[in-house]
Amino acid sequence: MHVVDQAHRKYHYELMSFLSLMAASTIAKALNGSLNLKLPKTNQIPVAGVQYTAQISFSFVAIDTLLNKGNLYLATDMVGTKGLICVFLVAFIVPNIYYFCFKHNVTITLPDAISQNIAQAFKNIIPFALATTFFWSFKLIFRALTNMNLAAWIIKSLTLLFTAADGYVGLTIIYGAMAFFWFIGIQGTPIIEPAVTAIYLTNVEANSKAFNSGNIQDTNHILSQGIQMFVATLGGTEAALVVTFMFAFYPSLNN
């Protein structure tokens, strides 16, 4: 049992506790690579700057600060898997702010005598300041209106949607959409899966707690990664499933 407890501790507190914070960096990096293709080779957005800014911006809208007896604490509930939906909003906005600044040359003008490397470093200051100021200001306004951070509000607002999707109708919609996107030439899994990853992990946790407590009847959260990997997408979603339906319902396509 000691080994199992240590494994659970490592998984929940060391590997998954900062998943959203790391995802903010990774997603922003991916989008930044796509935006850099639209810019000249001599005016590329620095990857490290975008990643760092995305993590800071996400921290503004997902981490609450608590003051207790003069000590400052950080509430990191939303830095793990619960903040994944909020991550995508932040990670899409930050690279676009950088792209706008680099495309329109919004920068601090330096004398020509300054080396190119130093001048390039100064180009990061304005987009970094714009992005972090935007999310910091948004945090203050949003908290004043809702009394919670953005990540927590998203989870609360989508609770009904997650509950509705946690059933056979939801499975049909989610995995049918995956197959549809594959059919039209778009990778369906990367599009649909991020929207349901949070409920995947939440359901697995709920099932695990119910099972460990001996309450087998409550291990009924069907929407999970196990269902996706070993039932819904067994053999791959791609276009095969939709093509099968087309052949079945439209025999004229065989001609």
PDB file of C-alpha atoms in Angstrom:
ATOM      1  CA  MET A   1       0.000   0.000   0.000  1.00  0.00           C
ATOM      2  CA  HIS A   2       2.886   2.316   0.689  1.00  0.00           C
ATOM      3  CA  VAL A   3       4.039   1.945  -2.921  1.00  0.00           C
ATOM      4  CA  VAL A   4       0.505   2.609  -4.209  1.00  0.00           C
ATOM      5  CA  ASP A   5       0.173   5.710  -2.027  1.00  0.00           C
ATOM      6  CA  GLN A   6       3.484   7.041  -3.278  1.00  0.00           C
ATOM      7  CA  ALA A   7       2.452   6.379  -6.885  1.00  0.00           C
ATOM      8  CA  HIS A   8      -0.836   8.262  -6.378  1.00  0.00           C
ATOM      9  CA  ARG A   9       1.003  11.111  -4.693  1.00  0.00           C
ATOM     10  CA  LYS A  10       3.473  11.394  -7.542  1.00  0.00           C
ATOM     11  CA  TYR A  11       0.698  11.310 -10.130  1.00  0.00           C
ATOM     12  CA  HIS A  12      -1.674  13.802  -8.508  1.00  0.00           C
ATOM     13  CA  TYR A  13       0.716  16.205  -6.783  1.00  0.00           C
ATOM     14  CA  GLU A  14       3.833  16.072  -8.941  1.00  0.00           C
ATOM     15  CA  LEU A  15       2.738  15.192 -12.480  1.00  0.00           C
ATOM     16  CA  MET A  16      -0.828  16.514 -12.799  1.00  0.00           C
ATOM     17  CA  SER A  17      -0.830  19.409 -10.352  1.00  0.00           C
ATOM     18  CA  PHE A  18       0.716  21.821 -12.874  1.00  0.00           C
ATOM     19  CA  LEU A  19      -0.698  20.336 -16.073  1.00  0.00           C
ATOM     20  CA  SER A  20      -2.578  23.473 -17.148  1.00  0.00           C
ATOM     21  CA  LEU A  21       0.395  25.725 -16.494  1.00  0.00           C
ATOM     22  CA  MET A  22       2.568  23.555 -18.719  1.00  0.00           C
ATOM     23  CA  ALA A  23      -0.192  23.266 -21.329  1.00  0.00           C
ATOM     24  CA  ALA A  24      -0.365  27.060 -21.596  1.00  0.00           C
ATOM     25  CA  SER A  25       3.274  27.071 -22.641  1.00  0.00           C
ATOM     26  CA  THR A  26       2.935  24.165 -25.086  1.00  0.00           C
ATOM     27  CA  ILE A  27      -0.218  25.398 -26.844  1.00  0.00           C
ATOM     28  CA  ALA A  28       1.133  28.936 -27.161  1.00  0.00           C
ATOM     29  CA  LYS A  29       4.320  27.520 -28.671  1.00  0.00           C
ATOM     30  CA  ALA A  30       2.355  25.553 -31.273  1.00  0.00           C
ATOM     31  CA  LEU A  31       0.277  28.558 -32.337  1.00  0.00           C
ATOM     32  CA  ASN A  32       3.360  30.765 -32.345  1.00  0.00           C
ATOM     33  CA  GLY A  33       5.025  28.416 -34.837  1.00  0.00           C
ATOM     34  CA  SER A  34       2.049  28.774 -37.167  1.00  0.00           C
ATOM     35  CA  LEU A  35       2.015  32.580 -36.892  1.00  0.00           C
ATOM     36  CA  ASN A  36       5.753  32.794 -37.534  1.00  0.00           C
ATOM     37  CA  LEU A  37       5.174  31.323 -40.992  1.00  0.00           C
ATOM     38  CA  LYS A  38       3.364  34.551 -41.882  1.00  0.00           C
ATOM     39  CA  LEU A  39       6.282  36.774 -40.818  1.00  0.00           C
ATOM     40  CA  PRO A  40       9.629  37.419 -42.506  1.00  0.00           C
ATOM     41  CA  LYS A  41      12.534  35.279 -41.381  1.00  0.00           C
ATOM     42  CA  THR A  42      14.228  38.361 -39.968  1.00  0.00           C
ATOM     43  CA  ASN A  43      11.223  39.289 -37.841  1.00  0.00           C
ATOM     44  CA  GLN A  44      10.253  36.078 -36.034  1.00  0.00           C
ATOM     45  CA  ILE A  45       8.356  35.940 -32.748  1.00  0.00           C
ATOM     46  CA  PRO A  46      10.579  34.370 -30.051  1.00  0.00           C
ATOM     47  CA  VAL A  47       9.147  31.079 -28.841  1.00  0.00           C
ATOM     48  CA  ALA A  48      10.459  31.388 -25.286  1.00  0.00           C
ATOM     49  CA  GLY A  49       8.925  34.845 -24.868  1.00  0.00           C
ATOM     50  CA  VAL A  50       5.479  33.650 -25.935  1.00  0.00           C
ATOM     51  CA  GLN A  51       5.654  30.599 -23.666  1.00  0.00           C
ATOM     52  CA  TYR A  52       6.711  32.641 -20.664  1.00  0.00           C
ATOM     53  CA  THR A  53       4.022  35.265 -21.292  1.00  0.00           C
ATOM     54  CA  ALA A  54       1.316  32.610 -21.701  1.00  0.00           C
ATOM     55  CA  GLN A  55       2.188  31.054 -18.352  1.00  0.00           C
ATOM     56  CA  ILE A  56       2.143  34.393 -16.560  1.00  0.00           C
ATOM     57  CA  SER A  57      -1.129  35.401 -18.213  1.00  0.00           C
ATOM     58  CA  PHE A  58      -2.721  32.095 -17.295  1.00  0.00           C
ATOM     59  CA  SER A  59      -1.570  32.544 -13.708  1.00  0.00           C
ATOM     60  CA  PHE A  60      -3.419  35.869 -13.552  1.00  0.00           C
ATOM     61  CA  VAL A  61      -6.781  34.325 -14.499  1.00  0.00           C
ATOM     62  CA  ALA A  62      -6.444  30.960 -12.741  1.00  0.00           C
ATOM     63  CA  ILE A  63      -4.472  31.450  -9.511  1.00  0.00           C
ATOM     64  CA  ASP A  64      -5.916  33.247  -6.505  1.00  0.00           C
ATOM     65  CA  THR A  65      -3.763  34.829  -3.817  1.00  0.00           C
ATOM     66  CA  LEU A  66      -4.631  34.291  -0.171  1.00  0.00           C
ATOM     67  CA  LEU A  67      -3.277  36.348   2.714  1.00  0.00           C
ATOM     68  CA  ASN A  68      -3.296  34.696   6.136  1.00  0.00           C
ATOM     69  CA  LYS A  69      -1.576  36.258   9.152  1.00  0.00           C
ATOM     70  CA  GLY A  70       0.812  38.160   6.951  1.00  0.00           C
ATOM     71  CA  ASN A  71       1.725  35.109   4.855  1.00  0.00           C
ATOM     72  CA  LEU A  72       0.927  35.006   1.145  1.00  0.00           C
ATOM     73  CA  TYR A  73      -0.436  31.739  -0.282  1.00  0.00           C
ATOM     74  CA  LEU A  74      -1.336  30.725  -3.812  1.00  0.00           C
ATOM     75  CA  ALA A  75      -4.534  28.772  -4.488  1.00  0.00           C
ATOM     76  CA  THR A  76      -3.512  26.350  -7.204  1.00  0.00           C
ATOM     77  CA  ASP A  77      -6.744  24.373  -7.620  1.00  0.00           C
ATOM     78  CA  MET A  78      -7.103  25.501 -11.229  1.00  0.00           C
ATOM     79  CA  VAL A  79      -3.471  25.002 -12.222  1.00  0.00           C
ATOM     80  CA  GLY A  80      -4.029  21.254 -12.608  1.00  0.00           C
ATOM     81  CA  THR A  81      -6.508  19.566 -14.908  1.00  0.00           C
ATOM     82  CA  LYS A  82      -9.403  21.853 -13.968  1.00  0.00           C
ATOM     83  CA  GLY A  83      -7.864  24.806 -15.780  1.00  0.00           C
ATOM     84  CA  LEU A  84      -7.429  23.128 -19.165  1.00  0.00           C
ATOM     85  CA  ILE A  85     -10.355  24.908 -20.818  1.00  0.00           C
ATOM     86  CA  CYS A  86      -9.152  28.300 -19.635  1.00  0.00           C
ATOM     87  CA  VAL A  87      -5.687  27.459 -20.948  1.00  0.00           C
ATOM     88  CA  PHE A  88      -6.872  27.398 -24.546  1.00  0.00           C
ATOM     89  CA  LEU A  89      -8.363  30.881 -24.280  1.00  0.00           C
ATOM     90  CA  VAL A  90      -5.132  32.317 -22.893  1.00  0.00           C
ATOM     91  CA  ALA A  91      -2.845  30.378 -25.224  1.00  0.00           C
ATOM     92  CA  PHE A  92      -4.751  31.590 -28.298  1.00  0.00           C
ATOM     93  CA  ILE A  93      -4.783  35.250 -27.277  1.00  0.00           C
ATOM     94  CA  VAL A  94      -1.144  35.696 -26.217  1.00  0.00           C
ATOM     95  CA  PRO A  95       0.516  34.619 -29.519  1.00  0.00           C
ATOM     96  CA  ASN A  96      -1.900  36.807 -31.475  1.00  0.00           C
ATOM     97  CA  ILE A  97      -0.920  39.837 -29.385  1.00  0.00           C
ATOM     98  CA  TYR A  98       2.717  39.104 -30.189  1.00  0.00           C
ATOM     99  CA  TYR A  99       1.862  38.590 -33.848  1.00  0.00           C
ATOM    100  CA  PHE A 100       0.079  41.942 -34.072  1.00  0.00           C
ATOM    101  CA  CYS A 101       3.019  43.773 -32.491  1.00  0.00           C
ATOM    102  CA  PHE A 102       5.641  42.083 -34.658  1.00  0.00           C
ATOM    103  CA  LYS A 103       3.614  42.419 -37.855  1.00  0.00           C
ATOM    104  CA  HIS A 104       3.020  46.148 -37.351  1.00  0.00           C
ATOM    105  CA  ASN A 105       6.453  46.755 -35.839  1.00  0.00           C
ATOM    106  CA  VAL A 106       5.092  47.955 -32.509  1.00  0.00           C
ATOM    107  CA  THR A 107       8.359  48.224 -30.648  1.00  0.00           C
ATOM    108  CA  ILE A 108      10.762  50.497 -28.807  1.00  0.00           C
ATOM    109  CA  THR A 109      12.882  52.309 -31.369  1.00  0.00           C
ATOM    110  CA  LEU A 110      16.589  52.155 -30.613  1.00  0.00           C
ATOM    111  CA  PRO A 111      19.508  53.977 -32.269  1.00  0.00           C
ATOM    112  CA  ASP A 112      21.085  52.279 -35.266  1.00  0.00           C
ATOM    113  CA  ALA A 113      24.302  51.842 -33.303  1.00  0.00           C
ATOM    114  CA  ILE A 114      22.596  49.267 -31.060  1.00  0.00           C
ATOM    115  CA  SER A 115      23.287  45.696 -32.137  1.00  0.00           C
ATOM    116  CA  GLN A 116      20.529  43.654 -33.751  1.00  0.00           C
ATOM    117  CA  ASN A 117      20.446  41.137 -30.893  1.00  0.00           C
ATOM    118  CA  ILE A 118      19.772  43.812 -28.293  1.00  0.00           C
ATOM    119  CA  ALA A 119      17.183  45.509 -30.508  1.00  0.00           C
ATOM    120  CA  GLN A 120      15.438  42.164 -31.000  1.00  0.00           C
ATOM    121  CA  ALA A 121      15.269  41.639 -27.242  1.00  0.00           C
ATOM    122  CA  PHE A 122      13.548  45.012 -26.822  1.00  0.00           C
ATOM    123  CA  LYS A 123      10.847  43.940 -29.306  1.00  0.00           C
ATOM    124  CA  ASN A 124       9.505  41.551 -26.676  1.00  0.00           C
ATOM    125  CA  ILE A 125       8.837  44.254 -24.096  1.00  0.00           C
ATOM    126  CA  ILE A 126       5.710  45.820 -25.587  1.00  0.00           C
ATOM    127  CA  PRO A 127       3.820  42.596 -26.488  1.00  0.00           C
ATOM    128  CA  PHE A 128       4.742  41.132 -23.106  1.00  0.00           C
ATOM    129  CA  ALA A 129       3.473  44.256 -21.349  1.00  0.00           C
ATOM    130  CA  LEU A 130       0.276  44.353 -23.431  1.00  0.00           C
ATOM    131  CA  ALA A 131      -0.561  40.679 -22.845  1.00  0.00           C
ATOM    132  CA  THR A 132       0.124  40.628 -19.113  1.00  0.00           C
ATOM    133  CA  THR A 133      -1.610  43.976 -18.539  1.00  0.00           C
ATOM    134  CA  PHE A 134      -4.650  42.792 -20.473  1.00  0.00           C
ATOM    135  CA  PHE A 135      -5.062  39.609 -18.435  1.00  0.00           C
ATOM    136  CA  TRP A 136      -4.252  41.371 -15.164  1.00  0.00           C
ATOM    137  CA  SER A 137      -6.900  44.019 -15.861  1.00  0.00           C
ATOM    138  CA  PHE A 138      -9.335  41.365 -16.996  1.00  0.00           C
ATOM    139  CA  LYS A 139      -8.763  39.462 -13.770  1.00  0.00           C
ATOM    140  CA  LEU A 140      -9.589  42.514 -11.631  1.00  0.00           C
ATOM    141  CA  ILE A 141     -12.764  43.332 -13.558  1.00  0.00           C
ATOM    142  CA  PHE A 142     -13.911  39.731 -13.832  1.00  0.00           C
ATOM    143  CA  ARG A 143     -13.372  39.030 -10.137  1.00  0.00           C
ATOM    144  CA  ALA A 144     -15.269  42.173  -9.198  1.00  0.00           C
ATOM    145  CA  LEU A 145     -18.239  40.963 -11.263  1.00  0.00           C
ATOM    146  CA  THR A 146     -18.232  37.239 -10.432  1.00  0.00           C
ATOM    147  CA  ASN A 147     -16.189  36.938  -7.228  1.00  0.00           C
ATOM    148  CA  MET A 148     -14.109  34.143  -8.763  1.00  0.00           C
ATOM    149  CA  ASN A 149     -11.344  33.697 -11.295  1.00  0.00           C
ATOM    150  CA  LEU A 150     -11.962  32.875 -14.948  1.00  0.00           C
ATOM    151  CA  ALA A 151     -10.877  29.240 -14.743  1.00  0.00           C
ATOM    152  CA  ALA A 152     -13.214  28.517 -11.833  1.00  0.00           C
ATOM    153  CA  TRP A 153     -16.085  30.336 -13.545  1.00  0.00           C
ATOM    154  CA  ILE A 154     -15.672  28.281 -16.724  1.00  0.00           C
ATOM    155  CA  ILE A 155     -15.795  25.024 -14.812  1.00  0.00           C
ATOM    156  CA  LYS A 156     -18.859  26.170 -12.878  1.00  0.00           C
ATOM    157  CA  SER A 157     -20.650  27.385 -16.019  1.00  0.00           C
ATOM    158  CA  LEU A 158     -19.984  24.214 -17.973  1.00  0.00           C
ATOM    159  CA  THR A 159     -21.020  21.840 -15.201  1.00  0.00           C
ATOM    160  CA  LEU A 160     -24.443  21.318 -16.764  1.00  0.00           C
ATOM    161  CA  LEU A 161     -22.902  20.742 -20.181  1.00  0.00           C
ATOM    162  CA  PHE A 162     -20.452  18.215 -18.781  1.00  0.00           C
ATOM    163  CA  THR A 163     -23.261  16.430 -16.971  1.00  0.00           C
ATOM    164  CA  ALA A 164     -25.352  16.278 -20.135  1.00  0.00           C
ATOM    165  CA  ALA A 165     -22.416  14.890 -22.097  1.00  0.00           C
ATOM    166  CA  ASP A 166     -21.746  12.244 -19.467  1.00  0.00           C
ATOM    167  CA  GLY A 167     -24.000   9.658 -21.072  1.00  0.00           C
ATOM    168  CA  TYR A 168     -24.650   7.729 -24.246  1.00  0.00           C
ATOM    169  CA  VAL A 169     -26.095  10.722 -26.102  1.00  0.00           C
ATOM    170  CA  GLY A 170     -23.005  12.718 -25.234  1.00  0.00           C
ATOM    171  CA  LEU A 171     -20.776   9.877 -26.405  1.00  0.00           C
ATOM    172  CA  THR A 172     -22.604   9.806 -29.729  1.00  0.00           C
ATOM    173  CA  ILE A 173     -22.165  13.541 -30.267  1.00  0.00           C
ATOM    174  CA  ILE A 174     -18.524  13.696 -29.190  1.00  0.00           C
ATOM    175  CA  TYR A 175     -17.182  10.702 -31.075  1.00  0.00           C
ATOM    176  CA  GLY A 176     -19.447  11.303 -34.043  1.00  0.00           C
ATOM    177  CA  ALA A 177     -17.937  14.785 -34.321  1.00  0.00           C
ATOM    178  CA  MET A 178     -14.435  13.283 -34.205  1.00  0.00           C
ATOM    179  CA  ALA A 179     -15.225  10.987 -37.126  1.00  0.00           C
ATOM    180  CA  PHE A 180     -16.892  13.813 -39.050  1.00  0.00           C
ATOM    181  CA  PHE A 181     -13.867  16.096 -38.794  1.00  0.00           C
ATOM    182  CA  TRP A 182     -11.592  13.264 -39.914  1.00  0.00           C
ATOM    183  CA  PHE A 183     -13.878  12.676 -42.885  1.00  0.00           C
ATOM    184  CA  ILE A 184     -13.617  16.278 -44.099  1.00  0.00           C
ATOM    185  CA  GLY A 185      -9.832  16.196 -43.816  1.00  0.00           C
ATOM    186  CA  ILE A 186      -9.284  17.710 -40.363  1.00  0.00           C
ATOM    187  CA  GLN A 187      -7.792  15.831 -37.449  1.00  0.00           C
ATOM    188  CA  GLY A 188     -10.892  15.322 -35.373  1.00  0.00           C
ATOM    189  CA  THR A 189      -9.327  14.072 -32.170  1.00  0.00           C
ATOM    190  CA  PRO A 190      -7.110  17.150 -31.522  1.00  0.00           C
ATOM    191  CA  ILE A 191     -10.133  19.394 -32.084  1.00  0.00           C
ATOM    192  CA  ILE A 192     -12.694  17.593 -29.936  1.00  0.00           C
ATOM    193  CA  GLU A 193     -10.534  16.016 -27.247  1.00  0.00           C
ATOM    194  CA  PRO A 194      -9.316  19.261 -25.597  1.00  0.00           C
ATOM    195  CA  ALA A 195     -12.932  20.262 -24.985  1.00  0.00           C
ATOM    196  CA  VAL A 196     -13.652  17.066 -23.053  1.00  0.00           C
ATOM    197  CA  THR A 197     -10.259  16.343 -21.456  1.00  0.00           C
ATOM    198  CA  ALA A 198     -11.253  18.067 -18.236  1.00  0.00           C
ATOM    199  CA  ILE A 199     -14.367  15.910 -17.791  1.00  0.00           C
ATOM    200  CA  TYR A 200     -12.343  12.818 -18.769  1.00  0.00           C
ATOM    201  CA  LEU A 201      -9.991  13.337 -15.875  1.00  0.00           C
ATOM    202  CA  THR A 202     -12.742  14.413 -13.481  1.00  0.00           C
ATOM    203  CA  ASN A 203     -14.772  11.297 -14.246  1.00  0.00           C
ATOM    204  CA  VAL A 204     -11.797   8.986 -13.836  1.00  0.00           C
ATOM    205  CA  GLU A 205     -11.118  10.568 -10.461  1.00  0.00           C
ATOM    206  CA  ALA A 206     -14.768  10.229  -9.404  1.00  0.00           C
ATOM    207  CA  ASN A 207     -14.901   6.589 -10.500  1.00  0.00           C
ATOM    208  CA  SER A 208     -11.643   5.845  -8.714  1.00  0.00           C
ATOM    209  CA  LYS A 209     -12.842   7.396  -5.451  1.00  0.00           C
ATOM    210  CA  ALA A 210     -16.151   5.524  -5.605  1.00  0.00           C
ATOM    211  CA  PHE A 211     -14.403   2.232  -6.325  1.00  0.00           C
ATOM    212  CA  ASN A 212     -11.861   2.681  -3.546  1.00  0.00           C
ATOM    213  CA  SER A 213     -14.635   3.469  -1.078  1.00  0.00           C
ATOM    214  CA  GLY A 214     -16.479   0.282  -2.045  1.00  0.00           C
ATOM    215  CA  ASN A 215     -19.374   2.171  -3.623  1.00  0.00           C
ATOM    216  CA  ILE A 216     -19.370   0.298  -6.920  1.00  0.00           C
ATOM    217  CA  GLN A 217     -22.772   1.649  -7.999  1.00  0.00           C
ATOM    218  CA  ASP A 218     -21.394   5.178  -8.284  1.00  0.00           C
ATOM    219  CA  THR A 219     -18.624   4.188 -10.713  1.00  0.00           C
ATOM    220  CA  ASN A 220     -21.004   5.120 -13.526  1.00  0.00           C
ATOM    221  CA  HIS A 221     -19.228   8.079 -15.143  1.00  0.00           C
ATOM    222  CA  ILE A 222     -18.955   6.698 -18.646  1.00  0.00           C
ATOM    223  CA  LEU A 223     -17.244   9.587 -20.451  1.00  0.00           C
ATOM    224  CA  SER A 224     -13.549   8.854 -19.945  1.00  0.00           C
ATOM    225  CA  GLN A 225     -10.318   8.173 -21.790  1.00  0.00           C
ATOM    226  CA  GLY A 226     -10.823   4.449 -21.343  1.00  0.00           C
ATOM    227  CA  ILE A 227     -14.095   4.569 -23.280  1.00  0.00           C
ATOM    228  CA  GLN A 228     -12.427   6.597 -26.015  1.00  0.00           C
ATOM    229  CA  MET A 229      -9.344   4.409 -26.405  1.00  0.00           C
ATOM    230  CA  PHE A 230     -10.856   0.951 -26.031  1.00  0.00           C
ATOM    231  CA  VAL A 231     -14.419   1.362 -27.265  1.00  0.00           C
ATOM    232  CA  ALA A 232     -15.327   4.498 -29.218  1.00  0.00           C
ATOM    233  CA  THR A 233     -12.138   4.930 -31.257  1.00  0.00           C
ATOM    234  CA  LEU A 234     -10.839   1.369 -31.239  1.00  0.00           C
ATOM    235  CA  GLY A 235      -9.046   0.957 -34.557  1.00  0.00           C
ATOM    236  CA  GLY A 236      -8.892   4.713 -35.143  1.00  0.00           C
ATOM    237  CA  THR A 237     -11.609   7.249 -35.908  1.00  0.00           C
ATOM    238  CA  GLU A 238     -10.230   8.744 -39.130  1.00  0.00           C
ATOM    239  CA  ALA A 239     -12.588   8.489 -42.109  1.00  0.00           C
ATOM    240  CA  ALA A 240     -13.289   4.754 -42.016  1.00  0.00           C
ATOM    241  CA  LEU A 241     -16.388   4.935 -39.816  1.00  0.00           C
ATOM    242  CA  VAL A 242     -18.119   7.633 -41.849  1.00  0.00           C
ATOM    243  CA  VAL A 243     -17.200   5.955 -45.126  1.00  0.00           C
ATOM    244  CA  THR A 244     -18.844   2.766 -43.834  1.00  0.00           C
ATOM    245  CA  PHE A 245     -22.019   4.699 -43.090  1.00  0.00           C
ATOM    246  CA  MET A 246     -21.948   6.261 -46.535  1.00  0.00           C
ATOM    247  CA  PHE A 247     -21.643   2.892 -48.248  1.00  0.00           C
ATOM    248  CA  ALA A 248     -24.438   1.505 -46.083  1.00  0.00           C
ATOM    249  CA  PHE A 249     -26.953   4.305 -46.618  1.00  0.00           C
ATOM    250  CA  TYR A 250     -25.960   5.499 -50.105  1.00  0.00           C
ATOM    251  CA  PRO A 251     -25.460   2.424 -52.320  1.00  0.00           C
ATOM    252  CA  SER A 252     -25.171   4.616 -55.380  1.00  0.00           C
ATOM    253  CA  LEU A 253     -21.695   5.665 -54.220  1.00  0.00           C
ATOM    254  CA  ASN A 254     -20.435   2.186 -55.140  1.00  0.00           C
ATOM    255  CA  ASN A 255     -20.892   2.967 -58.824  1.00  0.00           C
TER     256      ASN A 255
END
